[in-house]
Amino acid sequence: MRHATTGTRIPPLAGLLMAMLVSGCAEPGPTVEEARAFVDDAEARLLAVWIDAERAAWVQSNFITDDTTAIAARAQTVVLGATMELASAAARFDGVAVAEETRRKLLLLKTSMELAAPADPALQAELAGITTSMESTYGTGVYCPGNGEDCLDLAQMERLFAESRDTDELLDLWTGWRTISPPMRSPYARFAELANAGARDLGFTDLGELWRAGYDMPPDAFTAELERLWSQVRPLYESLHCHVRAKLADEYGSAVVPPDEPIPAHLLGNMWSQTWANIYDIVGPARSDPGYDLTRLLESNRVDPLEMVRYGERFFSSLGFDPLPATFWERSLFVQPVDRDVVCHASAWDLDFESDVRIKMCIGVNAEDFVTIHHELGHNYYQRAYQHQSPLHRTSANDGFHEGVGDTIALSITPEYLVEVGLLRRVPPADRDLGLLLRLALDKVAFLPFGLMVDQWRWKVFSGEIAPVAFNQGWWDLRIEYQGIRAPVPRSEADFDPGAKYHIPANTPYTRYFLAHILQFQFHRALCEVAGVEGPLHRCSIFGSLEAGERLNAMLEMGASRPWPDALEVVTGQREMDATAMLDYFAPLQVWLDEQNAGRSCGW
Ligand code: X8Z
Ligand code: ZN
């Protein structure tokens, strides 16, 4: 911390230091060599504690008990302690003219964590205890309707939620799932307090600023960057919202879905209203059959969860990537166990930061999970590609890249691809494209404002703009502002609706998914060009293109060794994130939506 001096009186100690400097006997500052050695040691030490913590977290999420949660918390405490110590010590080299690579690593030391903690070991342990136990609370959450005997877990509730068209049942499920989170409210407030104190010790204003510092630009510039990207895609979202609201009003009546107002959150086919493809049947055009339904195709071809993962692996193999290691198949979790609690929220892991890659998922045989498998495998192939980088560079160019790779591959699950791999008999005619585009937009475009608002909420919580007494109100204000979606029943501060979304208790930053939704279309457009596929983007599959695979791999293997614009340039030739690829992709849909919305009053 730098303090302003008042007056010109030289305090005795400073006077002594000056005298030492003048006489040349001052302790010399640290050298470039020392800085490099410090970074090398730090990386070795961090790698060791990261691996321990990953193993503990893996066991915790695959076998949730009080004991595994405590063990994971202990390992997390060690990571917090080591990171805070090293990040603080790194400041010693602030004035040293180190090489660019060392400078970058000194910064990455601070931003490599999604969490910061005060220096006091007791507070570090408290913070790690809160985060691990919130995740366990979420993972074991159930809702027991009626007589309280037949409890539903999240996976069961999500399935019912996707299919039900009964507003009473939907409302019951919607409010039911949100009974798991009020106990997280006060731990969350304490978590924010402790993490903010840690972030301030590192020189950030709060944890939100630490998160925003991870994008190779000043945190404020990143905020502006998000605003720029959102303004590119907002008109498309508003068109989709307008059409969906009108169709929901046709289905449920305008007393349930009033015009000009935000859409009630329980009618969109997803527990968090973050993707809407499950209500395609309600909002699709007349004679809208997009030609096939991937869920039905998986069922009729008797594809089981393991085989779904094999489809994913074969896709990456077709691009020239090595097959997944035997340990992936032995150690991953693919189906929900019946005899114990697990965190079912899908995730990808790299236990040894080299090749012990795994996924953990409760796979259902349906289109959504088929896409999620590709999403998770994208993480694993990225992790394997950068394993030769030094530890601090073993991550993606920015976190949006990590989330965008598998999704990019999933954009290549086109009708042509499904025919090629034998899941679909023939390619539907081009006049079905509108249905396909609308179905995809219900996932990708509908997601955008949700992808933004989750961290808008957290950033305001961390900065103090949203105080604990207004946690829930602040959440719904942003839901209305960004998404045009409102709570279906009055909510109060006895509720803690943010906690019913996995990434809040798990403390996973969420802006990464917004970025990924923009980036994946940019990657897709560029890789389709590399693969030499002509025609509309929504009909392009890069399946089987070694050229596209090589280009993608060149970016993946860089890890975080360079600022992200360098990595982006490798695949796309562009140095800026840019939503025009997404707009290009959906251009025919935008025309159609404009026709549908003519005469409707849009907005909320
Ligand atoms: O959490 C995920 C992945 C794991 S990184 C399944 N996603 C977000 C979510 O489910 O809310 C993918 C898209 C958004
Ligand atoms: Zn992911």
mmCIF file of C-alpha atoms in Angstrom, residues 350-554:
data_model
loop_
_atom_site.group_PDB
_atom_site.id
_atom_site.type_symbol
_atom_site.label_atom_id
_atom_site.label_comp_id
_atom_site.label_asym_id
_atom_site.label_seq_id
_atom_site.Cartn_x
_atom_site.Cartn_y
_atom_site.Cartn_z
ATOM 1 C CA ASP A 350 -7.666 -33.157 -15.205
ATOM 2 C CA LEU A 351 -6.528 -34.682 -11.954
ATOM 3 C CA ASP A 352 -2.767 -34.629 -12.534
ATOM 4 C CA PHE A 353 -2.733 -31.597 -14.866
ATOM 5 C CA GLU A 354 -1.336 -33.912 -17.531
ATOM 6 C CA SER A 355 -3.327 -36.803 -18.866
ATOM 7 C CA ASP A 356 -5.566 -38.063 -16.080
ATOM 8 C CA VAL A 357 -8.595 -36.447 -17.708
ATOM 9 C CA ARG A 358 -12.139 -37.415 -16.741
ATOM 10 C CA ILE A 359 -15.706 -36.274 -16.953
ATOM 11 C CA LYS A 360 -18.316 -36.473 -14.262
ATOM 12 C CA MET A 361 -21.881 -36.404 -15.480
ATOM 13 C CA CYS A 362 -25.237 -38.042 -14.837
ATOM 14 C CA ILE A 363 -25.892 -38.672 -18.501
ATOM 15 C CA GLY A 364 -29.440 -38.993 -19.744
ATOM 16 C CA VAL A 365 -30.072 -40.303 -23.242
ATOM 17 C CA ASN A 366 -31.205 -37.049 -24.818
ATOM 18 C CA ALA A 367 -30.051 -34.333 -27.211
ATOM 19 C CA GLU A 368 -29.164 -31.881 -24.454
ATOM 20 C CA ASP A 369 -26.760 -34.292 -22.783
ATOM 21 C CA PHE A 370 -25.318 -35.342 -26.149
ATOM 22 C CA VAL A 371 -24.288 -31.715 -26.635
ATOM 23 C CA THR A 372 -23.071 -31.403 -23.040
ATOM 24 C CA ILE A 373 -20.814 -34.436 -23.546
ATOM 25 C CA HIS A 374 -19.119 -32.613 -26.408
ATOM 26 C CA HIS A 375 -18.869 -29.550 -24.179
ATOM 27 C CA GLU A 376 -17.110 -31.540 -21.443
ATOM 28 C CA LEU A 377 -14.820 -33.354 -23.847
ATOM 29 C CA GLY A 378 -13.800 -29.975 -25.227
ATOM 30 C CA HIS A 379 -12.418 -29.196 -21.777
ATOM 31 C CA ASN A 380 -10.548 -32.517 -21.654
ATOM 32 C CA TYR A 381 -8.947 -32.135 -25.085
ATOM 33 C CA TYR A 382 -7.945 -28.578 -24.221
ATOM 34 C CA GLN A 383 -6.370 -29.807 -20.967
ATOM 35 C CA ARG A 384 -4.434 -32.477 -22.784
ATOM 36 C CA ALA A 385 -3.285 -30.098 -25.478
ATOM 37 C CA TYR A 386 -1.694 -27.649 -23.015
ATOM 38 C CA GLN A 387 -0.178 -30.229 -20.662
ATOM 39 C CA HIS A 388 3.320 -29.411 -21.917
ATOM 40 C CA GLN A 389 3.039 -25.790 -20.876
ATOM 41 C CA SER A 390 4.413 -24.726 -17.500
ATOM 42 C CA PRO A 391 1.849 -25.020 -14.671
ATOM 43 C CA LEU A 392 0.597 -21.421 -14.655
ATOM 44 C CA HIS A 393 -0.021 -21.652 -18.385
ATOM 45 C CA ARG A 394 -1.996 -24.879 -18.123
ATOM 46 C CA THR A 395 -5.316 -23.200 -18.641
ATOM 47 C CA SER A 396 -7.188 -21.611 -21.505
ATOM 48 C CA ALA A 397 -6.384 -18.306 -23.208
ATOM 49 C CA ASN A 398 -9.248 -16.813 -21.198
ATOM 50 C CA ASP A 399 -11.969 -18.760 -19.429
ATOM 51 C CA GLY A 400 -14.454 -18.213 -22.259
ATOM 52 C CA PHE A 401 -12.149 -20.224 -24.520
ATOM 53 C CA HIS A 402 -12.287 -23.227 -22.205
ATOM 54 C CA GLU A 403 -16.066 -23.170 -22.260
ATOM 55 C CA GLY A 404 -16.278 -22.574 -25.987
ATOM 56 C CA VAL A 405 -14.234 -25.409 -27.469
ATOM 57 C CA GLY A 406 -16.590 -28.332 -26.965
ATOM 58 C CA ASP A 407 -19.541 -26.154 -27.925
ATOM 59 C CA THR A 408 -17.766 -25.309 -31.168
ATOM 60 C CA ILE A 409 -17.538 -29.007 -31.963
ATOM 61 C CA ALA A 410 -21.194 -29.476 -31.044
ATOM 62 C CA LEU A 411 -22.157 -26.842 -33.631
ATOM 63 C CA SER A 412 -20.934 -29.398 -36.159
ATOM 64 C CA ILE A 413 -23.618 -31.898 -35.101
ATOM 65 C CA THR A 414 -25.551 -31.097 -38.260
ATOM 66 C CA PRO A 415 -28.020 -33.309 -40.169
ATOM 67 C CA GLU A 416 -25.207 -34.178 -42.600
ATOM 68 C CA TYR A 417 -23.021 -35.295 -39.704
ATOM 69 C CA LEU A 418 -25.796 -37.401 -38.185
ATOM 70 C CA VAL A 419 -26.260 -39.130 -41.531
ATOM 71 C CA GLU A 420 -22.532 -39.695 -41.862
ATOM 72 C CA VAL A 421 -22.307 -41.415 -38.474
ATOM 73 C CA GLY A 422 -25.404 -43.477 -39.166
ATOM 74 C CA LEU A 423 -27.812 -41.964 -36.652
ATOM 75 C CA LEU A 424 -30.096 -40.363 -39.250
ATOM 76 C CA ARG A 425 -31.285 -41.934 -42.500
ATOM 77 C CA ARG A 426 -31.361 -38.900 -44.786
ATOM 78 C CA VAL A 427 -30.616 -35.222 -44.694
ATOM 79 C CA PRO A 428 -33.827 -33.179 -44.343
ATOM 80 C CA PRO A 429 -34.547 -30.704 -47.156
ATOM 81 C CA ALA A 430 -33.288 -27.135 -46.821
ATOM 82 C CA ASP A 431 -36.787 -25.843 -46.074
ATOM 83 C CA ARG A 432 -36.478 -27.374 -42.615
ATOM 84 C CA ASP A 433 -33.565 -25.138 -41.735
ATOM 85 C CA LEU A 434 -35.711 -22.527 -40.101
ATOM 86 C CA GLY A 435 -36.885 -25.038 -37.526
ATOM 87 C CA LEU A 436 -33.297 -26.109 -36.895
ATOM 88 C CA LEU A 437 -32.170 -22.536 -36.475
ATOM 89 C CA LEU A 438 -35.008 -21.685 -34.129
ATOM 90 C CA ARG A 439 -34.315 -24.743 -32.013
ATOM 91 C CA LEU A 440 -30.658 -23.819 -31.720
ATOM 92 C CA ALA A 441 -31.493 -20.166 -30.986
ATOM 93 C CA LEU A 442 -33.700 -21.305 -28.118
ATOM 94 C CA ASP A 443 -30.506 -22.614 -26.567
ATOM 95 C CA LYS A 444 -27.788 -20.258 -27.710
ATOM 96 C CA VAL A 445 -29.525 -16.892 -28.073
ATOM 97 C CA ALA A 446 -31.854 -17.370 -25.111
ATOM 98 C CA PHE A 447 -28.813 -18.077 -22.942
ATOM 99 C CA LEU A 448 -26.988 -14.803 -23.608
ATOM 100 C CA PRO A 449 -28.554 -12.473 -21.020
ATOM 101 C CA PHE A 450 -28.528 -15.220 -18.413
ATOM 102 C CA GLY A 451 -24.838 -15.720 -19.142
ATOM 103 C CA LEU A 452 -24.334 -12.055 -18.313
ATOM 104 C CA MET A 453 -26.635 -11.453 -15.384
ATOM 105 C CA VAL A 454 -25.278 -14.127 -13.049
ATOM 106 C CA ASP A 455 -21.989 -12.273 -12.599
ATOM 107 C CA GLN A 456 -23.611 -8.857 -12.823
ATOM 108 C CA TRP A 457 -25.319 -9.995 -9.634
ATOM 109 C CA ARG A 458 -22.137 -11.346 -8.053
ATOM 110 C CA TRP A 459 -20.106 -8.309 -8.996
ATOM 111 C CA LYS A 460 -22.686 -6.095 -7.293
ATOM 112 C CA VAL A 461 -22.692 -8.387 -4.273
ATOM 113 C CA PHE A 462 -18.904 -8.255 -4.052
ATOM 114 C CA SER A 463 -18.787 -4.483 -4.479
ATOM 115 C CA GLY A 464 -21.461 -4.020 -1.808
ATOM 116 C CA GLU A 465 -23.968 -2.485 -4.221
ATOM 117 C CA ILE A 466 -26.270 -5.408 -3.467
ATOM 118 C CA ALA A 467 -26.261 -5.895 0.312
ATOM 119 C CA PRO A 468 -27.214 -9.192 1.963
ATOM 120 C CA VAL A 469 -30.611 -7.764 2.915
ATOM 121 C CA ALA A 470 -31.364 -7.370 -0.797
ATOM 122 C CA PHE A 471 -29.737 -10.508 -2.240
ATOM 123 C CA ASN A 472 -32.930 -11.873 -3.748
ATOM 124 C CA GLN A 473 -34.374 -8.547 -4.841
ATOM 125 C CA GLY A 474 -31.098 -7.738 -6.588
ATOM 126 C CA TRP A 475 -31.177 -11.077 -8.394
ATOM 127 C CA TRP A 476 -34.709 -10.562 -9.724
ATOM 128 C CA ASP A 477 -34.048 -6.966 -10.701
ATOM 129 C CA LEU A 478 -31.282 -8.251 -12.981
ATOM 130 C CA ARG A 479 -33.361 -11.176 -14.256
ATOM 131 C CA ILE A 480 -35.991 -8.675 -15.352
ATOM 132 C CA GLU A 481 -33.532 -6.156 -16.732
ATOM 133 C CA TYR A 482 -31.401 -8.543 -18.788
ATOM 134 C CA GLN A 483 -33.657 -11.479 -19.575
ATOM 135 C CA GLY A 484 -37.145 -10.020 -19.415
ATOM 136 C CA ILE A 485 -38.076 -12.872 -17.084
ATOM 137 C CA ARG A 486 -39.825 -12.555 -13.740
ATOM 138 C CA ALA A 487 -40.488 -14.815 -10.769
ATOM 139 C CA PRO A 488 -43.797 -16.663 -11.194
ATOM 140 C CA VAL A 489 -44.778 -16.002 -7.564
ATOM 141 C CA PRO A 490 -43.743 -13.220 -5.181
ATOM 142 C CA ARG A 491 -40.299 -13.827 -3.687
ATOM 143 C CA SER A 492 -38.816 -12.368 -0.553
ATOM 144 C CA GLU A 493 -35.572 -12.133 1.338
ATOM 145 C CA ALA A 494 -36.463 -15.400 3.028
ATOM 146 C CA ASP A 495 -35.545 -16.918 -0.346
ATOM 147 C CA PHE A 496 -32.089 -17.159 -1.852
ATOM 148 C CA ASP A 497 -32.785 -17.946 -5.490
ATOM 149 C CA PRO A 498 -29.211 -17.354 -6.735
ATOM 150 C CA GLY A 499 -28.125 -20.301 -4.542
ATOM 151 C CA ALA A 500 -30.373 -22.650 -6.522
ATOM 152 C CA LYS A 501 -28.033 -22.252 -9.504
ATOM 153 C CA TYR A 502 -24.973 -24.502 -9.249
ATOM 154 C CA HIS A 503 -22.304 -21.912 -10.037
ATOM 155 C CA ILE A 504 -23.218 -19.698 -7.081
ATOM 156 C CA PRO A 505 -22.593 -22.283 -4.324
ATOM 157 C CA ALA A 506 -19.707 -23.736 -6.351
ATOM 158 C CA ASN A 507 -18.179 -20.269 -6.819
ATOM 159 C CA THR A 508 -17.638 -20.784 -10.545
ATOM 160 C CA PRO A 509 -17.480 -17.478 -12.439
ATOM 161 C CA TYR A 510 -20.183 -17.327 -15.090
ATOM 162 C CA THR A 511 -19.239 -14.592 -17.571
ATOM 163 C CA ARG A 512 -17.102 -17.280 -19.221
ATOM 164 C CA TYR A 513 -20.265 -18.881 -20.637
ATOM 165 C CA PHE A 514 -21.449 -15.628 -22.137
ATOM 166 C CA LEU A 515 -18.061 -15.243 -23.822
ATOM 167 C CA ALA A 516 -18.131 -18.876 -24.942
ATOM 168 C CA HIS A 517 -21.478 -18.352 -26.614
ATOM 169 C CA ILE A 518 -19.983 -15.551 -28.683
ATOM 170 C CA LEU A 519 -16.625 -17.251 -29.284
ATOM 171 C CA GLN A 520 -17.983 -20.620 -30.403
ATOM 172 C CA PHE A 521 -19.643 -19.058 -33.445
ATOM 173 C CA GLN A 522 -16.433 -17.200 -34.231
ATOM 174 C CA PHE A 523 -14.433 -20.431 -33.981
ATOM 175 C CA HIS A 524 -17.043 -22.318 -35.992
ATOM 176 C CA ARG A 525 -17.075 -19.771 -38.816
ATOM 177 C CA ALA A 526 -13.275 -19.774 -38.997
ATOM 178 C CA LEU A 527 -12.874 -23.552 -38.818
ATOM 179 C CA CYS A 528 -15.551 -24.104 -41.473
ATOM 180 C CA GLU A 529 -13.491 -21.911 -43.730
ATOM 181 C CA VAL A 530 -10.314 -23.843 -42.910
ATOM 182 C CA ALA A 531 -12.172 -27.094 -43.593
ATOM 183 C CA GLY A 532 -13.281 -25.683 -46.933
ATOM 184 C CA VAL A 533 -16.965 -26.267 -46.240
ATOM 185 C CA GLU A 534 -19.172 -24.055 -48.353
ATOM 186 C CA GLY A 535 -22.765 -23.061 -47.810
ATOM 187 C CA PRO A 536 -24.616 -21.692 -44.812
ATOM 188 C CA LEU A 537 -22.868 -21.889 -41.442
ATOM 189 C CA HIS A 538 -25.660 -23.895 -39.842
ATOM 190 C CA ARG A 539 -25.101 -26.665 -42.368
ATOM 191 C CA CYS A 540 -21.339 -26.799 -41.877
ATOM 192 C CA SER A 541 -19.760 -29.686 -40.013
ATOM 193 C CA ILE A 542 -16.007 -29.839 -39.607
ATOM 194 C CA PHE A 543 -16.239 -33.580 -38.858
ATOM 195 C CA GLY A 544 -13.302 -35.340 -40.498
ATOM 196 C CA SER A 545 -11.301 -32.211 -41.292
ATOM 197 C CA LEU A 546 -7.690 -32.722 -40.251
ATOM 198 C CA GLU A 547 -6.941 -29.159 -41.345
ATOM 199 C CA ALA A 548 -9.540 -27.740 -38.991
ATOM 200 C CA GLY A 549 -8.269 -30.022 -36.217
ATOM 201 C CA GLU A 550 -4.714 -28.876 -36.729
ATOM 202 C CA ARG A 551 -5.723 -25.233 -36.572
ATOM 203 C CA LEU A 552 -7.770 -25.795 -33.450
ATOM 204 C CA ASN A 553 -4.970 -27.728 -31.791
ATOM 205 C CA ALA A 554 -2.493 -24.938 -32.516
#
